[in-house]
JSON list of C-alpha atoms in Angstrom, two decimals:
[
{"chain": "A", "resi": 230, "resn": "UNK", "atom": "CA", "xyz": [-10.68, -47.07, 26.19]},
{"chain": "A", "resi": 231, "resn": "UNK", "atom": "CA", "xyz": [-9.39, -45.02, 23.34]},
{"chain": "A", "resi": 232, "resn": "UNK", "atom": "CA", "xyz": [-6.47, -46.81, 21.14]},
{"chain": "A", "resi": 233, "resn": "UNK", "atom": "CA", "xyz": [-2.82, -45.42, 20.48]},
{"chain": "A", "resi": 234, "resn": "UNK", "atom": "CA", "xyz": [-3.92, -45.71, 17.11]},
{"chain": "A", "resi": 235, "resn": "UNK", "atom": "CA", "xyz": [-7.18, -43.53, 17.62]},
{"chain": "A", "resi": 236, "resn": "UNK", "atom": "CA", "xyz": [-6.53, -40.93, 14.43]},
{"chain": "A", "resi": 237, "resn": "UNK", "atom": "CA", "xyz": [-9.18, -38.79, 15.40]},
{"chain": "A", "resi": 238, "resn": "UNK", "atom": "CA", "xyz": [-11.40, -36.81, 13.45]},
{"chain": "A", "resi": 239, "resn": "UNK", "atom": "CA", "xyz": [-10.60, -33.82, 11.09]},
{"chain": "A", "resi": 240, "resn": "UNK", "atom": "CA", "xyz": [-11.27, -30.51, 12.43]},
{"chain": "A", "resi": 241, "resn": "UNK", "atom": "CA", "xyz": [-13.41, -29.26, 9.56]},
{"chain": "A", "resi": 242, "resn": "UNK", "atom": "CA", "xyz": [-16.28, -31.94, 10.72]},
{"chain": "A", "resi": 243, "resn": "UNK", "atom": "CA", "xyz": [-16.38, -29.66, 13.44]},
{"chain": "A", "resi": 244, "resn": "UNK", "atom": "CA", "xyz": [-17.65, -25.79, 15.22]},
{"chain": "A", "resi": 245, "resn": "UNK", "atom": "CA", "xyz": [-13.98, -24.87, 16.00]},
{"chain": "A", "resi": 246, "resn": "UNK", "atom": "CA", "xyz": [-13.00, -21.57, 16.55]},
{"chain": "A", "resi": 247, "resn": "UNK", "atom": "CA", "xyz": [-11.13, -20.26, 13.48]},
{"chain": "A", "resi": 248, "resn": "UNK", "atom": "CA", "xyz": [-8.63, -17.98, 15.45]},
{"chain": "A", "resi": 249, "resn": "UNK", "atom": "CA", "xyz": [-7.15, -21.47, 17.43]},
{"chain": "A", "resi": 250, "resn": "UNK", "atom": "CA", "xyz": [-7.57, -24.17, 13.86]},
{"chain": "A", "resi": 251, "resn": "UNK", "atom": "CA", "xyz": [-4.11, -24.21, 13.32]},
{"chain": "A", "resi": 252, "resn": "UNK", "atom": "CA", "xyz": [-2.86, -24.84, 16.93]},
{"chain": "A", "resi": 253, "resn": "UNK", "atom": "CA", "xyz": [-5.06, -28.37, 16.78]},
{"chain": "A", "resi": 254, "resn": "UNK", "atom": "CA", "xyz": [-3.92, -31.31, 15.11]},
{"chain": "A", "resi": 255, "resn": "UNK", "atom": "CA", "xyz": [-7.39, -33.34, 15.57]},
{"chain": "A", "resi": 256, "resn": "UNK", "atom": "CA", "xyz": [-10.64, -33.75, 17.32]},
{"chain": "A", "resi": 257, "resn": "UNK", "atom": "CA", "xyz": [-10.21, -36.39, 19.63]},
{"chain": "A", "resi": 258, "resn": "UNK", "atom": "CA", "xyz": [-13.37, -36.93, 21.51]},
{"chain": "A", "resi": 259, "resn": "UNK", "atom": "CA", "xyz": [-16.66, -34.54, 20.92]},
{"chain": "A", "resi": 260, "resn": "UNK", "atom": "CA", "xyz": [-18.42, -32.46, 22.70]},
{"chain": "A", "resi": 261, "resn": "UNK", "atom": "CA", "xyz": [-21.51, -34.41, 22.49]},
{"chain": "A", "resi": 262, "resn": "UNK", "atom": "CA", "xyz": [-19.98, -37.75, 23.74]},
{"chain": "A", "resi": 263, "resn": "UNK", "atom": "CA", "xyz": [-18.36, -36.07, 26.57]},
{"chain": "A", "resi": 264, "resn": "UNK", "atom": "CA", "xyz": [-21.94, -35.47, 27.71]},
{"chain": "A", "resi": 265, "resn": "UNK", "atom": "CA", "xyz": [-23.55, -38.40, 27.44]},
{"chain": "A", "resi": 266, "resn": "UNK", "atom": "CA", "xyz": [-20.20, -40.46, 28.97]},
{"chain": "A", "resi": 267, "resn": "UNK", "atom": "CA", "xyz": [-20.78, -37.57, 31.83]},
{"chain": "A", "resi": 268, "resn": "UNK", "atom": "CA", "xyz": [-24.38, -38.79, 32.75]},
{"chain": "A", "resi": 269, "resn": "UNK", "atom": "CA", "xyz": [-22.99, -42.32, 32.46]},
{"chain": "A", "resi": 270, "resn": "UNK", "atom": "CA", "xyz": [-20.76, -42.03, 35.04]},
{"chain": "A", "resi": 271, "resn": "UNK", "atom": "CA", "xyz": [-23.29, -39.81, 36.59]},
{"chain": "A", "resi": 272, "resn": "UNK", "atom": "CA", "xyz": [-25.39, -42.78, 36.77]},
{"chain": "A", "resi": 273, "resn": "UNK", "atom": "CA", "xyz": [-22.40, -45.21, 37.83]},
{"chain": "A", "resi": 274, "resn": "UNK", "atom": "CA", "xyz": [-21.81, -42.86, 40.52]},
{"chain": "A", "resi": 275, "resn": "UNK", "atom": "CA", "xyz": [-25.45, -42.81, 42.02]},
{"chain": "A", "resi": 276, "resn": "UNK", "atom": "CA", "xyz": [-25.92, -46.60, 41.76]},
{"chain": "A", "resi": 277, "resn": "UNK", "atom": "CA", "xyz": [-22.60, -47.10, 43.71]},
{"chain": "A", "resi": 278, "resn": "UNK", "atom": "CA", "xyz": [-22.96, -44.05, 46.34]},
{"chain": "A", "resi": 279, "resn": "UNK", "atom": "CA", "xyz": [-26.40, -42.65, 46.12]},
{"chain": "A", "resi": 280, "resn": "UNK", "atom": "CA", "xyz": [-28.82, -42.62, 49.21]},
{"chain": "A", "resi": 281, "resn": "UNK", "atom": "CA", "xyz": [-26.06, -41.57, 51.22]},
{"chain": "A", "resi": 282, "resn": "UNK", "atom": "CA", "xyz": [-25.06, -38.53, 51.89]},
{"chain": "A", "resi": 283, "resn": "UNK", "atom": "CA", "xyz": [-21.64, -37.49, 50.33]},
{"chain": "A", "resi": 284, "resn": "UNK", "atom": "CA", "xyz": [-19.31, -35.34, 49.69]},
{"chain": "A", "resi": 285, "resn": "UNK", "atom": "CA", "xyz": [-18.22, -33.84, 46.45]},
{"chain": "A", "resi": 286, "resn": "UNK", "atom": "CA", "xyz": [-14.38, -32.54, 46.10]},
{"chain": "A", "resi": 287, "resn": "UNK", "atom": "CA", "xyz": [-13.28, -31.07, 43.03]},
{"chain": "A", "resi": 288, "resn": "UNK", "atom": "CA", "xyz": [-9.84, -30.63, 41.75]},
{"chain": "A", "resi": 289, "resn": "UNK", "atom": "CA", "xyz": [-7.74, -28.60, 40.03]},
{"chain": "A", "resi": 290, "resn": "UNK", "atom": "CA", "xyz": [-9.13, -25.78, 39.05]},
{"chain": "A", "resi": 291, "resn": "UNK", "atom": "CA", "xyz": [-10.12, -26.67, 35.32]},
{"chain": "A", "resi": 292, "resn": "UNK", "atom": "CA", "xyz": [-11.58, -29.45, 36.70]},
{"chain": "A", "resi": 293, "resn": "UNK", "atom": "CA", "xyz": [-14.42, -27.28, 37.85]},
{"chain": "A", "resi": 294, "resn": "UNK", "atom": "CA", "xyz": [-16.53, -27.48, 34.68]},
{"chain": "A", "resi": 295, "resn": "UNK", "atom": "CA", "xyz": [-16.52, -31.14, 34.42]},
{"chain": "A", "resi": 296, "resn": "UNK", "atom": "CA", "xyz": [-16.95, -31.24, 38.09]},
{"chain": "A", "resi": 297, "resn": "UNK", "atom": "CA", "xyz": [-20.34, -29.12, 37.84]},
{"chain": "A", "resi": 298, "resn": "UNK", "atom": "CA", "xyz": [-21.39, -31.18, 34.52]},
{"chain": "A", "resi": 299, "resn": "UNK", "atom": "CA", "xyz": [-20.94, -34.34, 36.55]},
{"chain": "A", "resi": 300, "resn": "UNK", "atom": "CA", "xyz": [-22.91, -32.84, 39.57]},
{"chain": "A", "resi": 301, "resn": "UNK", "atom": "CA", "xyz": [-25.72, -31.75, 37.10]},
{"chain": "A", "resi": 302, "resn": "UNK", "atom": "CA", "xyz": [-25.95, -34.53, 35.77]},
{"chain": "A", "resi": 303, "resn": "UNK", "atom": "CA", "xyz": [-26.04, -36.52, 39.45]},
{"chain": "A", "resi": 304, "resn": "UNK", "atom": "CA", "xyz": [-28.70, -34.29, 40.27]},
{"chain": "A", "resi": 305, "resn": "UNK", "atom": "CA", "xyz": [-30.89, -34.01, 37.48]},
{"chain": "A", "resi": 306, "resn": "UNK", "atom": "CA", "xyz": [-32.90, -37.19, 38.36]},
{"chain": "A", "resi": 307, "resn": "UNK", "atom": "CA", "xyz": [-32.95, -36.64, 42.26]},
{"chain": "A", "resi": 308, "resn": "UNK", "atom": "CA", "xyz": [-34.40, -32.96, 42.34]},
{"chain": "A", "resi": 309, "resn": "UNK", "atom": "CA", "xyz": [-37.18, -34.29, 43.97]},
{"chain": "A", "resi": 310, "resn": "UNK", "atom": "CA", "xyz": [-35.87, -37.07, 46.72]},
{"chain": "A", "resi": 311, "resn": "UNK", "atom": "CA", "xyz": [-33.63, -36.45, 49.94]},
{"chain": "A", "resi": 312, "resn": "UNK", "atom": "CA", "xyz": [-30.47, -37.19, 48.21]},
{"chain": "A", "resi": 313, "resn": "UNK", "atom": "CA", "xyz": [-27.78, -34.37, 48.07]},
{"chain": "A", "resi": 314, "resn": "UNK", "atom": "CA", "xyz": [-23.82, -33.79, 47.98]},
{"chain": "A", "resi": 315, "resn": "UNK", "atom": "CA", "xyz": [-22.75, -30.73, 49.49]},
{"chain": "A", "resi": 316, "resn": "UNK", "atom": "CA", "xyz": [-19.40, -29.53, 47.42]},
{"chain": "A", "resi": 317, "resn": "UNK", "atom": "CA", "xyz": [-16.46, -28.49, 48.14]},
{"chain": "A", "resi": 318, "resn": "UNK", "atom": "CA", "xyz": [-13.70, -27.34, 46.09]},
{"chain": "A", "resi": 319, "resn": "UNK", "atom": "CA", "xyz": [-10.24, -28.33, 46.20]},
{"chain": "A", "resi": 320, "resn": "UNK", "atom": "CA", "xyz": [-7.45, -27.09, 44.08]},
{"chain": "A", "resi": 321, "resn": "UNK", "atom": "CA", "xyz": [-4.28, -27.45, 42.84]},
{"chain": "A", "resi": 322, "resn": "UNK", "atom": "CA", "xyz": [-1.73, -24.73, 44.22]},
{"chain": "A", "resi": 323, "resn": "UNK", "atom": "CA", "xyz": [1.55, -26.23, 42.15]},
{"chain": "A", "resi": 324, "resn": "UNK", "atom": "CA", "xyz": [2.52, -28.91, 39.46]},
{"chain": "A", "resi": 325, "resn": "UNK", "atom": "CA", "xyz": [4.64, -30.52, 42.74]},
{"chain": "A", "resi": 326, "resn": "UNK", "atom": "CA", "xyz": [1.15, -31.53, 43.89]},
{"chain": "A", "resi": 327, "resn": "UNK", "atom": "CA", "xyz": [0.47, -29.84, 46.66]},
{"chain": "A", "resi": 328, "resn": "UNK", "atom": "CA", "xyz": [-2.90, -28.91, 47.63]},
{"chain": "A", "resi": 329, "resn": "UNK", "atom": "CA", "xyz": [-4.50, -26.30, 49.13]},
{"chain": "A", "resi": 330, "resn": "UNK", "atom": "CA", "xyz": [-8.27, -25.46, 50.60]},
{"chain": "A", "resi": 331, "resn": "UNK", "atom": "CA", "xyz": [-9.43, -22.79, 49.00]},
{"chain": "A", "resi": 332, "resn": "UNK", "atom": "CA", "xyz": [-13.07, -22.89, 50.21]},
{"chain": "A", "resi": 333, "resn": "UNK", "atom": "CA", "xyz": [-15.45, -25.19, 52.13]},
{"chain": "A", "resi": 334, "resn": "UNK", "atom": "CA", "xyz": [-15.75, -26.67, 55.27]},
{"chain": "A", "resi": 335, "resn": "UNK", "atom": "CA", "xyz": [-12.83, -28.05, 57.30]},
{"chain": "A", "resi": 336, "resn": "UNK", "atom": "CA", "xyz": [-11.85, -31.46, 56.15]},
{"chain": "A", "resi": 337, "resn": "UNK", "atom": "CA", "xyz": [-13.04, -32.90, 59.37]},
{"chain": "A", "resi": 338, "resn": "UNK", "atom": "CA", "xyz": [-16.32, -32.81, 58.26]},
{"chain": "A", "resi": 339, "resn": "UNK", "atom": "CA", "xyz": [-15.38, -35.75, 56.38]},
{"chain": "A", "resi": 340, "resn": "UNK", "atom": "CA", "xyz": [-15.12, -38.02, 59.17]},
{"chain": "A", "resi": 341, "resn": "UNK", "atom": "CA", "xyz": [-17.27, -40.94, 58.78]},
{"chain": "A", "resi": 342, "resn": "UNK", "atom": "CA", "xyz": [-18.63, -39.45, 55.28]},
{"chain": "A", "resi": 343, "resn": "UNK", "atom": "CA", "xyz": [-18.75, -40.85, 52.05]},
{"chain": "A", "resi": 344, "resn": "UNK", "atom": "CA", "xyz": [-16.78, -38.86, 49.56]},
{"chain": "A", "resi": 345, "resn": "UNK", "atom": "CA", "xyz": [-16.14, -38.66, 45.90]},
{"chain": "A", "resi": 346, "resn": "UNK", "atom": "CA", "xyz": [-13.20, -36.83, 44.80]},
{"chain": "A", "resi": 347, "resn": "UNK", "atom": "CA", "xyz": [-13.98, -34.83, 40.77]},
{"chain": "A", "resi": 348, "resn": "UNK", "atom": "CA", "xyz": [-10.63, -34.97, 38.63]},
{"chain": "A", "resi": 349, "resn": "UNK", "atom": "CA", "xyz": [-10.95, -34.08, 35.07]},
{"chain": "A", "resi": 350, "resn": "UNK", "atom": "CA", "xyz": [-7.51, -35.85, 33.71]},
{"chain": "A", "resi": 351, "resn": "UNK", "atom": "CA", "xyz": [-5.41, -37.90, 36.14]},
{"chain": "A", "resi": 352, "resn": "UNK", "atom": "CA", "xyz": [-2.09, -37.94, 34.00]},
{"chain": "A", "resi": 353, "resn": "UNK", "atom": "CA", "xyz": [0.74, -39.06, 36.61]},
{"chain": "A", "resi": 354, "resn": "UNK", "atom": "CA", "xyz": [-1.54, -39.42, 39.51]},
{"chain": "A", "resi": 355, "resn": "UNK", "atom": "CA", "xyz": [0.47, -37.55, 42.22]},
{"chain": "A", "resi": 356, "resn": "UNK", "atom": "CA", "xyz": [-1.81, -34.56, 42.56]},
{"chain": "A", "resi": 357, "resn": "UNK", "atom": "CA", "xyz": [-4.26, -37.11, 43.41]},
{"chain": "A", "resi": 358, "resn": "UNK", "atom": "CA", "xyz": [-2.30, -39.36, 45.41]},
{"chain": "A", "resi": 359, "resn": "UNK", "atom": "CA", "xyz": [-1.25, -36.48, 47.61]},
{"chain": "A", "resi": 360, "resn": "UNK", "atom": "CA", "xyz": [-5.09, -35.63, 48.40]},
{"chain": "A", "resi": 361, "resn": "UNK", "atom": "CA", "xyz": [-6.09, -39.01, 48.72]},
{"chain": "A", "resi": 362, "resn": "UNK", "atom": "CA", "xyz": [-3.55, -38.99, 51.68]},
{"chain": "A", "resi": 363, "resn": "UNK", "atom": "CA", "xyz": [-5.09, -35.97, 52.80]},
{"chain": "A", "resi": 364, "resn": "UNK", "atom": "CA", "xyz": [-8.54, -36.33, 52.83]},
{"chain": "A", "resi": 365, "resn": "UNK", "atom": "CA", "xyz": [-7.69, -40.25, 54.61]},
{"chain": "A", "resi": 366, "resn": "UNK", "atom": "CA", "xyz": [-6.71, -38.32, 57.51]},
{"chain": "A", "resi": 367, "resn": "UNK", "atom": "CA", "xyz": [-9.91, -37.30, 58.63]},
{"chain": "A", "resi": 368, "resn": "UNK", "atom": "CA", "xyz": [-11.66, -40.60, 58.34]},
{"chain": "A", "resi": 369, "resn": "UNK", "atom": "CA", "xyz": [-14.23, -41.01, 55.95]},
{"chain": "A", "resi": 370, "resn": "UNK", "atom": "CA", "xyz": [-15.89, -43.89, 55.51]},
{"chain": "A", "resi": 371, "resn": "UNK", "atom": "CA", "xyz": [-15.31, -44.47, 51.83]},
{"chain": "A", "resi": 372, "resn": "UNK", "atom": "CA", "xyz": [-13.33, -42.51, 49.00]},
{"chain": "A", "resi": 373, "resn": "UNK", "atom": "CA", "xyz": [-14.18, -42.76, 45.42]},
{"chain": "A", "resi": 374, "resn": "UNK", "atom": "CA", "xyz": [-12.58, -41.01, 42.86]},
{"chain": "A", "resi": 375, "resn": "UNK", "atom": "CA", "xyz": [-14.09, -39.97, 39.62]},
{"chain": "A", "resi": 376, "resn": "UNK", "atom": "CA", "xyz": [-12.20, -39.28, 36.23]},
{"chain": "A", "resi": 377, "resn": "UNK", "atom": "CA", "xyz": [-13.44, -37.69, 32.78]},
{"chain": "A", "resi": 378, "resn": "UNK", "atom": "CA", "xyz": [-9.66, -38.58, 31.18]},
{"chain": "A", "resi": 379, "resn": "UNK", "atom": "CA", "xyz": [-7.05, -40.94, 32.24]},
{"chain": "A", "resi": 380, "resn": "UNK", "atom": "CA", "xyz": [-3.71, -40.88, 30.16]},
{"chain": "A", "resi": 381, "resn": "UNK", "atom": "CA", "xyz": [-1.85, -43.82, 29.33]},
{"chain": "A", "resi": 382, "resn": "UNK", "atom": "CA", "xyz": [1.62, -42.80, 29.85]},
{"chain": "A", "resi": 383, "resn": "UNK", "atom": "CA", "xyz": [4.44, -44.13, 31.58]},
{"chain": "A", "resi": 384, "resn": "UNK", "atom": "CA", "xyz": [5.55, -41.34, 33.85]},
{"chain": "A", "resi": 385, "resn": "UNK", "atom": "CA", "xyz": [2.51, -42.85, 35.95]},
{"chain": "A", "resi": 386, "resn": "UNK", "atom": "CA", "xyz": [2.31, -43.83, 39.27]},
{"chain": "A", "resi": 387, "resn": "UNK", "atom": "CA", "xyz": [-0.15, -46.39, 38.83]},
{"chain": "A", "resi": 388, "resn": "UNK", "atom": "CA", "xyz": [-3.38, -44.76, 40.73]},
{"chain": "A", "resi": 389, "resn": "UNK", "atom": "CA", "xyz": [-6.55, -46.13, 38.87]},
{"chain": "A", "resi": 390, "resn": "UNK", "atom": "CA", "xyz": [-9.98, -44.16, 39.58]},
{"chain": "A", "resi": 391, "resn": "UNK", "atom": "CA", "xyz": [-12.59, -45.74, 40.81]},
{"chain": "A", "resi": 392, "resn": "UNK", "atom": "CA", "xyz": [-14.78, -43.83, 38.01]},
{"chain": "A", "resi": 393, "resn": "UNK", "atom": "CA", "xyz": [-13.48, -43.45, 34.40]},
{"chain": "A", "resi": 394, "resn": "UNK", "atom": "CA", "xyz": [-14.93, -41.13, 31.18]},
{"chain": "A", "resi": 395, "resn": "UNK", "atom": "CA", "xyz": [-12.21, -41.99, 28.85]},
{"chain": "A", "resi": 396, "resn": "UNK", "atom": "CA", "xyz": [-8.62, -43.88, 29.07]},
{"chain": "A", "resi": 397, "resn": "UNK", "atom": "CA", "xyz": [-7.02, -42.22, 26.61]},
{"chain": "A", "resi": 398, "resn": "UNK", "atom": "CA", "xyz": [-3.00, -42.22, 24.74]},
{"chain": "A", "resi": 399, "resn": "UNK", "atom": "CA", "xyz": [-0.28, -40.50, 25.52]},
{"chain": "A", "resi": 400, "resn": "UNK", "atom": "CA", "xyz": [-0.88, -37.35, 24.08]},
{"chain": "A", "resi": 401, "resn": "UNK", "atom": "CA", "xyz": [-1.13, -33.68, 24.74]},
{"chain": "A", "resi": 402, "resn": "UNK", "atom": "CA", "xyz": [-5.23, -32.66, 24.67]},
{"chain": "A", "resi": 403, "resn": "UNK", "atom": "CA", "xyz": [-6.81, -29.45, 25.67]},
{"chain": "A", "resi": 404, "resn": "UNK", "atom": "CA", "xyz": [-10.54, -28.78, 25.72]},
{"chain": "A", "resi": 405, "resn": "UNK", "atom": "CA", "xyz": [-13.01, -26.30, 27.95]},
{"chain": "A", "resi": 406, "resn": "UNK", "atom": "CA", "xyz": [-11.44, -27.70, 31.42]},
{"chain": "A", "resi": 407, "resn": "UNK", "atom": "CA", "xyz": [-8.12, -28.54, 30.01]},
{"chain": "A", "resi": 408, "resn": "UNK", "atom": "CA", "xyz": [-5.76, -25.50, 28.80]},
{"chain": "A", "resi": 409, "resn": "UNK", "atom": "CA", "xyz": [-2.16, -25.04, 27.97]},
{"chain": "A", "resi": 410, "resn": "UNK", "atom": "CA", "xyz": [-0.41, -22.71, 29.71]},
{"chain": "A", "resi": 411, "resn": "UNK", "atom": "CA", "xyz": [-3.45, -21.19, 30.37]},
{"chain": "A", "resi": 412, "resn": "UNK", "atom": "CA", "xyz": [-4.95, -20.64, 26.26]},
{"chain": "A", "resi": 413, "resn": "UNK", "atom": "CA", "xyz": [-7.09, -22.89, 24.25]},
{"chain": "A", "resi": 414, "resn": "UNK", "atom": "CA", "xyz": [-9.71, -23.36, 26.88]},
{"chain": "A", "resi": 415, "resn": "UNK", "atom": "CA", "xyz": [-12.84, -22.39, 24.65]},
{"chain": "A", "resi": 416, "resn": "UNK", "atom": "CA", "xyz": [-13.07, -25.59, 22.79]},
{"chain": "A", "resi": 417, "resn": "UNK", "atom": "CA", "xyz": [-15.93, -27.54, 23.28]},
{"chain": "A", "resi": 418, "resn": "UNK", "atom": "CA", "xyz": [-14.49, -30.86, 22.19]},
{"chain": "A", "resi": 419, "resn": "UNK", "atom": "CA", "xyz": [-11.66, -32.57, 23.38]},
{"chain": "A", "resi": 420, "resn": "UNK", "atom": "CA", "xyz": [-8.61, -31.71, 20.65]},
{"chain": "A", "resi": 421, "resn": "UNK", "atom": "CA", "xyz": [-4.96, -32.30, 20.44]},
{"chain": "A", "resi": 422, "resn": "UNK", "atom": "CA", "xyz": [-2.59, -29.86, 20.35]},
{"chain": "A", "resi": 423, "resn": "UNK", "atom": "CA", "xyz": [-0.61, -29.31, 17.23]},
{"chain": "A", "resi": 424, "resn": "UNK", "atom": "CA", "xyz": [3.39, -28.64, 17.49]},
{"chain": "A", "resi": 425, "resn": "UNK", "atom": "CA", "xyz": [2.19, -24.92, 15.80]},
{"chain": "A", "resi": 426, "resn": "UNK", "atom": "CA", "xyz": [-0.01, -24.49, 19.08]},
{"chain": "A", "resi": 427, "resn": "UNK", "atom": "CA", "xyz": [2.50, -25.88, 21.54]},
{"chain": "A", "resi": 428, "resn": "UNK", "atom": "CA", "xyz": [5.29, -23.52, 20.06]},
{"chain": "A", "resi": 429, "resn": "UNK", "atom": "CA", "xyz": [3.19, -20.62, 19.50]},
{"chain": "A", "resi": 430, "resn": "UNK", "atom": "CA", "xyz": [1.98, -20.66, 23.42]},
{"chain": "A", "resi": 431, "resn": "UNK", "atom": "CA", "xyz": [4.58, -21.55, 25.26]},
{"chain": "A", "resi": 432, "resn": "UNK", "atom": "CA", "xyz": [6.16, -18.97, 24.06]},
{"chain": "A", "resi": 433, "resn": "UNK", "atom": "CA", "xyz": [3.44, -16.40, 24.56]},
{"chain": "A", "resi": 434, "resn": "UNK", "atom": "CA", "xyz": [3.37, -18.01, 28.31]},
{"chain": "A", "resi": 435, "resn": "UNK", "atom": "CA", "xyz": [7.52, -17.40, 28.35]},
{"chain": "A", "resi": 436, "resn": "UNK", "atom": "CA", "xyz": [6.97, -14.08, 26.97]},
{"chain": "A", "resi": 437, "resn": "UNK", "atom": "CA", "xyz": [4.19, -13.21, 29.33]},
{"chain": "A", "resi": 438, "resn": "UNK", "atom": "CA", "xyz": [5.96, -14.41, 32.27]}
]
């Protein structure tokens, strides 16, 4: 759990891409403990699930990269046993929450199947909410959900993962699997946003559009 009063680190302790230093305010978590809390909960995960055979769902669409670290990571040590989790991707058509396939097998596959769901930053919850509905319509026999980032903020809805990288504040981070309005997702570490870089893309995104 990461405070409210977490100041971060400067940027200049840091490989950050000159062309995007003024958009962040601060390094909030780095690169390297994003990996080594992503084989923790890689570990968490097999202790809890492993030896059976499961499902892997990923969503959004950023949350692809941590979704593949994660399964890398799962992986790694079991290259050699019959434990495996067959993926499929889910992602996340609009900011309403809705959810679409866009590739894998039908959900009813699921039926009587351990799955674990692959979120990179559960901020409200509803996207998730809405596909834990979903994918409890076809009857597995357990859900999990895994997290990277969960955001302490009270528009939330209360949903909890099973699975958890980082709780951190209420505030507005990008990183590789995180963008804003579709820039800033080179960075390697997790960073937040300055009010330069929120200004500066949102209206590149307005001007775009």
């Amino acid at each position: 759990m990461i405070s409210d009063e977490e100041p971060g680190y400067d940027l200049d302790l840091f490989c950050v891409p000159n062309h995007c230093a003024e958009d962040l305010d601060k390094v909030f978590i780095s690169h390297g403990l994003l990996l080594d809390r992503t084989e923790k909960l890689a570990r968490d995960v097999m202790e809890d699930m492993g030896g059976h055979h499961t499902v892997a769902l990923c969503v959004p669409k950023a949350g692809h990269t941590f979704f593949a670290d994660l399964l890398d990571c799962i992986k790694a040590p079991n290259r050699n046993s019959d434990r495996f989790i067959p993926m499929t991707s889910y992602c996340n058509d609009q900011s309403t929450g809705a959810i679409k396939v866009t590739g894998g097998d039908n959900l009813s596959t699921l039926a009587g199947k351990k799955v674990l769901i692959v979120e990179d930053i559960i901020d409200m919850g509803k996207t998730m909410q809405t596909l834990l509905s979903l994918v409890q319509q076809h009857k597995p026999k357990m859900v999990e959900v895994a997290s990277l980032l969960v955001k302490r903020t009270p528009r939330s809805i209360g949903h909890r993962p099973d699975f958890v990288g980082f709780e951190i504040p209420n505030k507005f981070v990008v990183w590789y699997a995180l963008d804003y309005n579709e820039y800033l997702r080179n960075l390697n570490h997790v960073c937040v946003i300055s009010e330069t870089g929120k200004a500066k893309y949102k209206s590149e995104a307005e001007s775009s559009g």
